[in-house]
Every structure is written in structure tokens, then in C-alpha cells.
Amino acid sequence: MTGPARLEGRDKVTGTARYADDHRPPGCVHACPVPATVARGAVTAVDTAAALADPRVLTVLTHLDAPRLAHADDPTLAVLQSARVAHRGQYVALAVAETPEAAEQAAAAVRVTYAAEPHDVVLTEGHPGVYAPEQANGGHPADRVRGDFDAAWAAAEVRVDATYRTPPMHNHPMEPHAATARWEGDRLTVHDSSQGTAEVQRVLAALFGLERSQVLAVSEHVGGGFGCKGTPRPHVVLAAMAARVVGRPVRLALPRAHLAAVVGHRAPTVQRVRLAAGRDGRIEGLAQEILTRCSTLKEFVEQAAVPARVMYRSPSSRTTHRVVRQDVPAPSWMRAPGEAPGMFALESAMDELALACGIDPVELRLRNEPGTEPDSGRPFSSRHLTECLREGARRFGWERRGPAGRAEGRLLVGTGVAASTYPVLIGPASAEVRAEANGTFLVRVNATDIGTGARTVLAVIAAEVLAVPVDRVRAEIGRSDLPYGGVAGGSSGTSSWGWAVHAAASALARRLAEGGPVPAEGLSADADTRELVAQGAEYARHAFGAQFAEVQVDRDTGEVRLRRLLGVFAAGRILNPRTARSQLLGGMVMGASMALLEESTMDPEFGDHAERDLAAYHVAVNADVPDVQAYWVAEQDPHVSPMGSKGIGEIGIVGTAAAVANAVHHATGVRVRELPIGVRALLGRTGG
């Protein structure tokens, strides 16, 4: 491999790539926050004497003396502004010291007294606080009704009525959240672990009463995010606040044990799915009713019923979201929000319908594939779910599957399938592409690399337009003073930034075609896609896929092991096969981890999540995923962007958990409707 990919990889493996916590400006000091130890109440006193007795400690900030912030549109960022405690782990003080060790010791020495109040942290279906929000995350209507579901249900020859549950889950990127902040007069520079510096710049400017041009946010490299770094988190506000108070640069790296309470998580869901169908498996009515929760600080409603509005034809449907406000940390984005938990329930129910109708699960999905998006009536810009299912079945050897799994000694072996979808999201962006006098090219756009190889794919896009080798193109990204680029989230990064790069490179190519040497200062062209990205809105734009899983279940212990996982996807034009396959594989591994391992349990007495490190919160490792394969079908979608690409960062996770759960049922005959699938659900039910 040559060019930007080789250079980017070398930086990472040799340790020269600089992450947020790697910055140590001259005079840098260190901060450590103090989390609340009650789930609801108010701070009545803070004793900082023991902490300040250490000469290495510069200050301890509390709600009594911290700088006042302007109004925060996100209440989770209004740190140290009030005595109120909305959830356990919320920050109530911040120690600043000359060394990291001194800051940690000072934080531990702070004594906080509370007036604790009764808290509510247990989500139940009959909770008296259940209400109907106006909308779910992403601006989707909370409820969507089409036709007469009740009539379809009453008349159905075959009915499936089941409730599925997913637990709270935490993102846990390898790199914890960190920021280094410094002030130079009224100008603020922050190096932050963030999926989008434009939003960090906007929020900090608003909180500290600055113009956006007075804030520089930098995220050159980010060690994973999975959504929890999609918006600013309290650490970056605290770092900037402390730096202003002490007059020196401040570094703040959150301990991993803090992350569960302050940087978001996937909220738990309770999902009732009902499918009304004929004996031929054709769906006549579909209902998916979601119950979830959010914090008392702000409303965030996991849009788990939204994919049911896309996937399958039905004359009538009802999809609803209900939510309870509780004294818990604020939920937020986690890879494939809505689609990941919602499709676990829907695709499990589809497997139950196939069994009830005596129809092969792949065939059932093929029979119910709509020609237009059911709830909007818009034509799909392109839809290749059929090809994904058929190609996946062929590669997986699905035709050898019997009606039940097989036994291999004490092991029960089974296979399962699920479909997946993810919307095509494209946001406005700007970019500059410059030709240098030495024959190289520079791409400038405020994209963010969260481990996905953004520099590489943007260089590939520019090189293709300019008809030059990719090793002559380099990309400058990850700074808020670059041309605007949105967040690296929602599988939208490459399509959004890439469209602007494509347009700027096209403009530059036209200028170069006019002839003449490139001047010593270079030759540049820029582009803004604010008007362009609105094109194609008359189409329903989605990526689709199909995942196949093979599992083994120990009949004596109930232990589940994944044997094989295979996915086939239709995600437009694949711009970089190597990084694309890596993203799809990573998504499927995370889906398998969701199915079998990941769970954050809420402690009802103390009001916090019990698993706060990677020893307690289990994620899949190499031994858990011995054979994972990802493929794609050729897809030319002219209605998405000039590159024809669709997002691939999240669709891999979407159907995987259901495919694994369906494989467990095929192996054991036990239908598990609650994740993660573990020994508790299977022991004593597998014939052992």
C-alpha cells in the first residue's frame, strides 16, 4: 500500500499519531473530576481543605466558585453550575494540580455532603411516568400509523405477538474521553477526543460567550467513538473552565470508570412486536411498540421502531415510541442507534413468523420485500435486499440447512439469518483542493478520522477526479479552522465530506485543464454542498444487507459460541475495499458482542451502572469471532452522491444480533427474546 493510507498507518503503529491526551503544552497542569455519590438530590456542602493542603494542588472548583457558563442547549454540559444532582456520577467538583497523581489524590480527598432524595432508576412496562414524546431521535415522528392494524390483526390467519428486551449498553471506545485546553487571551484552543470539531467549537463558543472564530478545536486522531464522541461531553467544558481559572493549559483524561455515567449510552428497550400474516407468510399488519427511558436532564428517545417503517410491505402498520424520564445518566448515540435494538426485535419476530408459517426464513423476507418505502410511499433510490439475501445464502451454504439444528456430541449447532438496513444520511460540507507547484495535491476539509481511514478515502476521491495517483494526494483534516465538515457519525462522513471534496476537485480539474504551469503559491478550488445535498430527497435512500450466523450451544452448560458470521451488503459504490471490509467486519463483530456479551446492569439501590470497566463490561475479542466474512453486491445508485457511495460504518451491526439469536433457536429450540443471550436463558432448556 502506498500514499496516505501507508503514511496514516505508519503514524498509528509507530505511536507518532497524536491523540487528545498526547498534547502537553508548556506549563500544562492536570485535572480530575469528582463524581456524585447519590442518584438524586442536592449538594449541601463541599469540604476542599484536605485537597488544598497539598502544595501541588492549584484549585478545586465547585458549583459555588466555578465560572458561570452561558445557557447550554445540552443540560449535560452545564457542569458545576448548580447544586442539583440528576444522577449518580454527575460531576460535582474538579481538582486541578501540577501532576496527574496529585489531581487524582485531590479529587479523592474532596468531601461532599448531599441531601439525598428517593430515586427512580428501574424501567418497568407499567411505569406511571410513561409518556408519548413528540419525536424520537433523528427527528422521526414518535408514532406512525398506516391502515387499520387492529382489523388486520383480528383477521389474520397467523399471528406473532412477542416482547423483546435489550439492556443498557455502553460504547467503551479504546481511547477514553480526553481534552487539553489552553487560553491565549480571549482565544481558546482545545485538543479533544471528538467525532466532530465543528460542534465542539460551536458549543464552547456559546458556553464561554465567544465568537466561533475565537475557538479552535482539534481532533487529529480519535481512538474510536461509536457515537459517544459525537457531541461535546463534560470533560472538554471542564478542561476549558479550569484552564481559564488557573491561567495555564489543562489536561483532563477521564478514568474509564467514569464513562458509564457521563458520555452517553444505549438506553434499554422493551419492544412488543406483532405480525399478522396469511398462511403464505405475507404480512397484512405490523406493529412495533417501543418503551425506553431517558434522563431527567434531557430527552433522548431511541428510535427503535423506525426501521420497521422501511423494511417490509404491509397494508397496515403501527409503530410507536414511549419513554420514561428517570434519575439515570443521559442516554445518547451508540453505533446504529434505533436500528441495532429495533432490528433485533423485528428480525427475531420475522424468524418466529417463518416458523409459524412453515416457510424458510430467507424466503419469508423475500416475499415481503416492498417496492416502495411503506410508510412514505417514496420509491427507493435503490434496493438490493433480495440480492444480499440470495448471495449470502449461497456463500453461507444455506441450502444445507434443515428445519432444526444438528447435534455434535454435547454441542447443539444451528444457523440463523436476519436482514439489515441503514438510512443514507448526507450533510452539507465545504472543502478546498489545492494543486502544489511540485505536482502534489492537498485536500482540506474538517473531517474526523475515528479509525476509519478518512484521510485515505478522501485522497482516493480527489485522486480519481484529478486522474492522478493517490500517493500524490494528502488530506488535512480534524481542525475547526478547516472548511466545514460535519460529525463522523450516522454513517454520513464519507458521503458528506467526500461530496464536497469531489466538487472541489472537479472545479480544480477544470482550472488545470485550461493549461499553464501551476504557480509557486499553488492553485486552489473550493466547493460548498449546502444546496447539492438536498437533491434526491424525493427518493427513500437506504443501504441494505443480510447476515448469516452459525452457533454452537453446549447442552450441559448453556454456553453459546459463535462459529461463523457472514454478511452481504448493498451499500452503493465501495470506494476503498480494504477499509470498507474492515468497517463491515467491525460492525458484525460488535453485533455479535451485542448478542452474546454486552450488558450494563442498573443497580437499583445506588442508581448506577455496575459494569464500569472492560473487566466487567464484556466485549467480543478474537476468540469470540473465529470466522467473520463480509461481502457486497454491485450497486449503482445515481440518487445519493456523485461518488455513488453509502455509509458502511453501522449497517454491519444492525441485523447481526438477530441472526445470532435466530441461530440459537435453530440449534436448541429455545427462543431467547432478551439480550445478551447467556447461560441464564438456556441452562436447563437445552436437553442437558
XYZ file of C-alpha atoms in Angstrom, residues 47-296:
250
model
C -15.066 20.411 52.046
C -11.907 21.019 49.988
C -9.482 21.653 52.854
C -7.732 18.289 52.702
C -7.351 18.504 48.931
C -5.951 22.052 49.009
C -3.467 21.161 51.744
C -1.283 19.542 49.087
C 1.005 22.274 47.654
C 0.792 20.647 44.232
C -2.956 21.382 44.062
C -3.839 24.663 42.364
C -7.588 24.745 42.951
C -10.751 22.731 43.469
C -13.731 24.077 41.545
C -17.304 23.507 42.725
C -20.708 24.919 41.852
C -20.012 27.692 44.361
C -16.987 29.187 42.597
C -16.762 27.769 39.067
C -17.050 30.273 36.194
C -20.616 30.885 35.103
C -21.454 29.462 31.699
C -23.935 30.846 29.215
C -27.137 28.884 28.681
C -26.371 25.349 27.499
C -28.728 23.840 24.927
C -27.475 20.484 26.259
C -28.044 20.413 30.041
C -25.416 17.683 30.489
C -22.791 20.345 29.689
C -23.914 22.809 32.368
C -21.209 21.437 34.665
C -20.667 22.897 38.152
C -23.481 25.387 37.638
C -25.943 24.126 40.234
C -26.168 22.181 43.474
C -28.695 19.790 41.922
C -27.680 16.176 41.280
C -29.646 14.500 38.485
C -27.883 11.119 38.518
C -25.100 9.242 40.209
C -21.724 10.031 38.657
C -22.639 13.583 37.644
C -19.641 15.833 38.298
C -19.832 17.976 41.440
C -16.229 19.236 41.716
C -12.954 19.419 39.782
C -9.441 19.228 41.225
C -6.550 20.845 39.323
C -2.933 20.041 40.199
C 0.616 20.008 38.880
C 0.653 16.237 38.220
C -1.962 13.653 37.260
C -1.348 11.794 40.513
C -1.830 14.919 42.618
C -5.060 15.737 40.785
C -6.414 12.227 41.388
C -5.455 12.330 45.068
C -7.022 15.767 45.484
C -10.259 14.628 43.861
C -10.375 11.654 46.224
C -9.814 13.983 49.205
C -12.794 16.244 48.433
C -15.663 15.597 50.836
C -19.154 16.307 49.504
C -22.305 16.290 51.618
C -25.673 15.699 49.991
C -29.343 15.959 50.729
C -30.296 12.704 49.046
C -33.777 12.170 47.629
C -35.590 8.964 46.579
C -34.556 7.959 43.087
C -36.252 6.108 40.229
C -33.973 4.018 38.007
C -35.867 0.796 37.207
C -37.652 0.653 33.840
C -40.921 -1.299 34.014
C -43.688 -1.731 31.489
C -46.326 -0.418 33.882
C -44.335 2.621 34.990
C -46.673 5.521 35.869
C -44.349 8.019 34.180
C -44.665 6.583 30.662
C -45.474 9.289 28.124
C -45.593 9.802 24.371
C -42.796 12.089 23.125
C -43.296 14.336 20.128
C -40.470 12.671 18.269
C -37.754 10.077 18.535
C -34.055 10.632 17.918
C -33.274 11.861 14.422
C -36.447 13.918 14.190
C -38.640 10.906 13.426
C -42.293 11.123 14.464
C -42.742 9.138 17.652
C -45.820 7.408 16.217
C -46.645 6.375 12.688
C -49.940 4.694 11.775
C -50.912 3.362 8.371
C -54.098 1.459 7.595
C -56.051 -0.410 10.269
C -53.715 -2.671 12.205
C -56.367 -3.835 14.663
C -58.581 -5.092 11.842
C -55.639 -6.838 10.175
C -54.703 -8.459 13.484
C -58.225 -9.706 14.090
C -58.494 -11.209 10.602
C -55.019 -12.780 10.419
C -54.549 -16.496 9.793
C -51.154 -16.418 11.546
C -50.145 -14.142 14.396
C -46.867 -13.486 16.160
C -47.041 -11.497 19.388
C -43.796 -11.314 21.335
C -41.894 -8.915 23.582
C -38.150 -8.443 23.199
C -35.759 -6.682 25.558
C -32.353 -5.124 25.147
C -30.299 -3.923 28.133
C -28.396 -0.675 28.549
C -25.128 -0.813 26.604
C -22.039 1.373 26.717
C -19.784 2.434 23.851
C -16.407 1.951 25.612
C -14.009 3.117 22.869
C -10.397 2.095 23.357
C -9.411 5.749 23.846
C -11.252 7.280 26.831
C -12.547 10.831 26.507
C -9.791 13.390 26.977
C -9.131 17.061 26.287
C -6.275 19.529 26.608
C -7.344 23.181 26.755
C -5.383 26.418 26.757
C -6.317 30.103 26.622
C -4.310 32.814 24.902
C -6.104 35.970 25.898
C -9.678 35.523 24.759
C -8.827 32.721 22.326
C -9.381 29.088 23.317
C -7.662 26.046 21.804
C -8.773 22.539 22.720
C -7.443 19.194 21.602
C -10.435 16.929 22.180
C -11.302 13.307 21.622
C -14.302 14.068 19.434
C -16.065 12.805 16.329
C -16.629 16.367 15.120
C -14.686 19.522 15.982
C -17.170 21.900 14.354
C -19.714 21.091 17.047
C -17.088 21.310 19.798
C -16.177 24.770 18.505
C -19.816 25.882 18.350
C -20.716 24.647 21.814
C -17.634 26.024 23.580
C -18.074 29.404 21.915
C -21.664 29.559 23.119
C -20.870 28.409 26.670
C -17.984 30.837 27.161
C -19.529 33.802 25.353
C -17.093 33.799 22.430
C -17.292 34.144 18.693
C -16.743 30.839 16.923
C -13.577 32.241 15.355
C -12.136 32.589 18.883
C -12.261 28.811 19.448
C -10.005 26.289 17.735
C -10.980 22.649 18.263
C -8.568 19.944 17.106
C -9.142 16.183 16.811
C -6.347 14.899 14.612
C -6.814 11.256 15.561
C -9.593 9.642 17.586
C -9.291 6.188 19.101
C -12.852 5.081 18.470
C -16.147 6.639 19.453
C -19.135 4.530 18.355
C -21.320 7.602 18.888
C -20.334 8.640 22.418
C -17.904 11.209 20.998
C -20.454 12.532 18.519
C -21.159 15.647 20.590
C -19.135 17.507 23.231
C -19.077 15.879 26.651
C -18.477 17.397 30.106
C -14.721 16.775 30.110
C -13.953 19.338 27.405
C -16.042 22.013 29.146
C -14.325 21.290 32.456
C -10.869 21.453 30.860
C -11.617 24.838 29.277
C -13.152 26.110 32.521
C -10.162 25.042 34.598
C -7.658 26.489 32.120
C -9.386 29.870 32.347
C -9.302 29.795 36.166
C -5.656 28.747 36.649
C -4.272 30.617 33.645
C -2.400 27.563 32.373
C -3.122 24.760 29.900
C -5.136 21.947 31.470
C -5.255 18.293 30.516
C -8.214 16.168 31.579
C -8.447 12.468 30.709
C -11.498 10.712 32.131
C -10.925 7.482 34.054
C -12.722 4.645 32.288
C -14.806 4.050 35.392
C -16.402 7.487 34.869
C -17.510 6.916 31.278
C -20.648 4.940 32.074
C -22.198 7.972 33.767
C -21.138 10.984 31.714
C -20.648 10.252 27.999
C -23.922 8.593 26.996
C -25.039 5.016 26.456
C -27.631 2.995 24.560
C -30.848 3.078 26.553
C -32.658 -0.166 27.413
C -35.712 -1.071 25.348
C -38.826 -3.168 25.803
C -40.313 -3.916 22.379
C -43.624 -5.574 21.631
C -43.770 -6.782 18.030
C -46.909 -8.147 16.417
C -47.049 -9.596 12.918
C -50.345 -10.518 11.269
C -49.958 -12.669 8.163
C -51.568 -15.168 5.858
C -50.525 -18.806 5.705
C -48.272 -17.862 2.796
C -46.273 -15.624 5.125
C -47.318 -12.350 3.517
C -47.630 -9.688 6.186
C -51.008 -7.968 6.452
C -50.312 -5.992 9.615
C -47.183 -4.989 11.522
C -46.927 -3.296 14.919
C -43.798 -2.447 16.867
C -44.262 -0.605 20.156
C -41.162 0.665 21.929
C -40.723 1.511 25.597
C -37.431 3.120 26.609
C -36.126 5.706 29.033
C -34.192 8.941 29.168
C -32.744 11.093 31.924
C -34.402 13.929 33.779
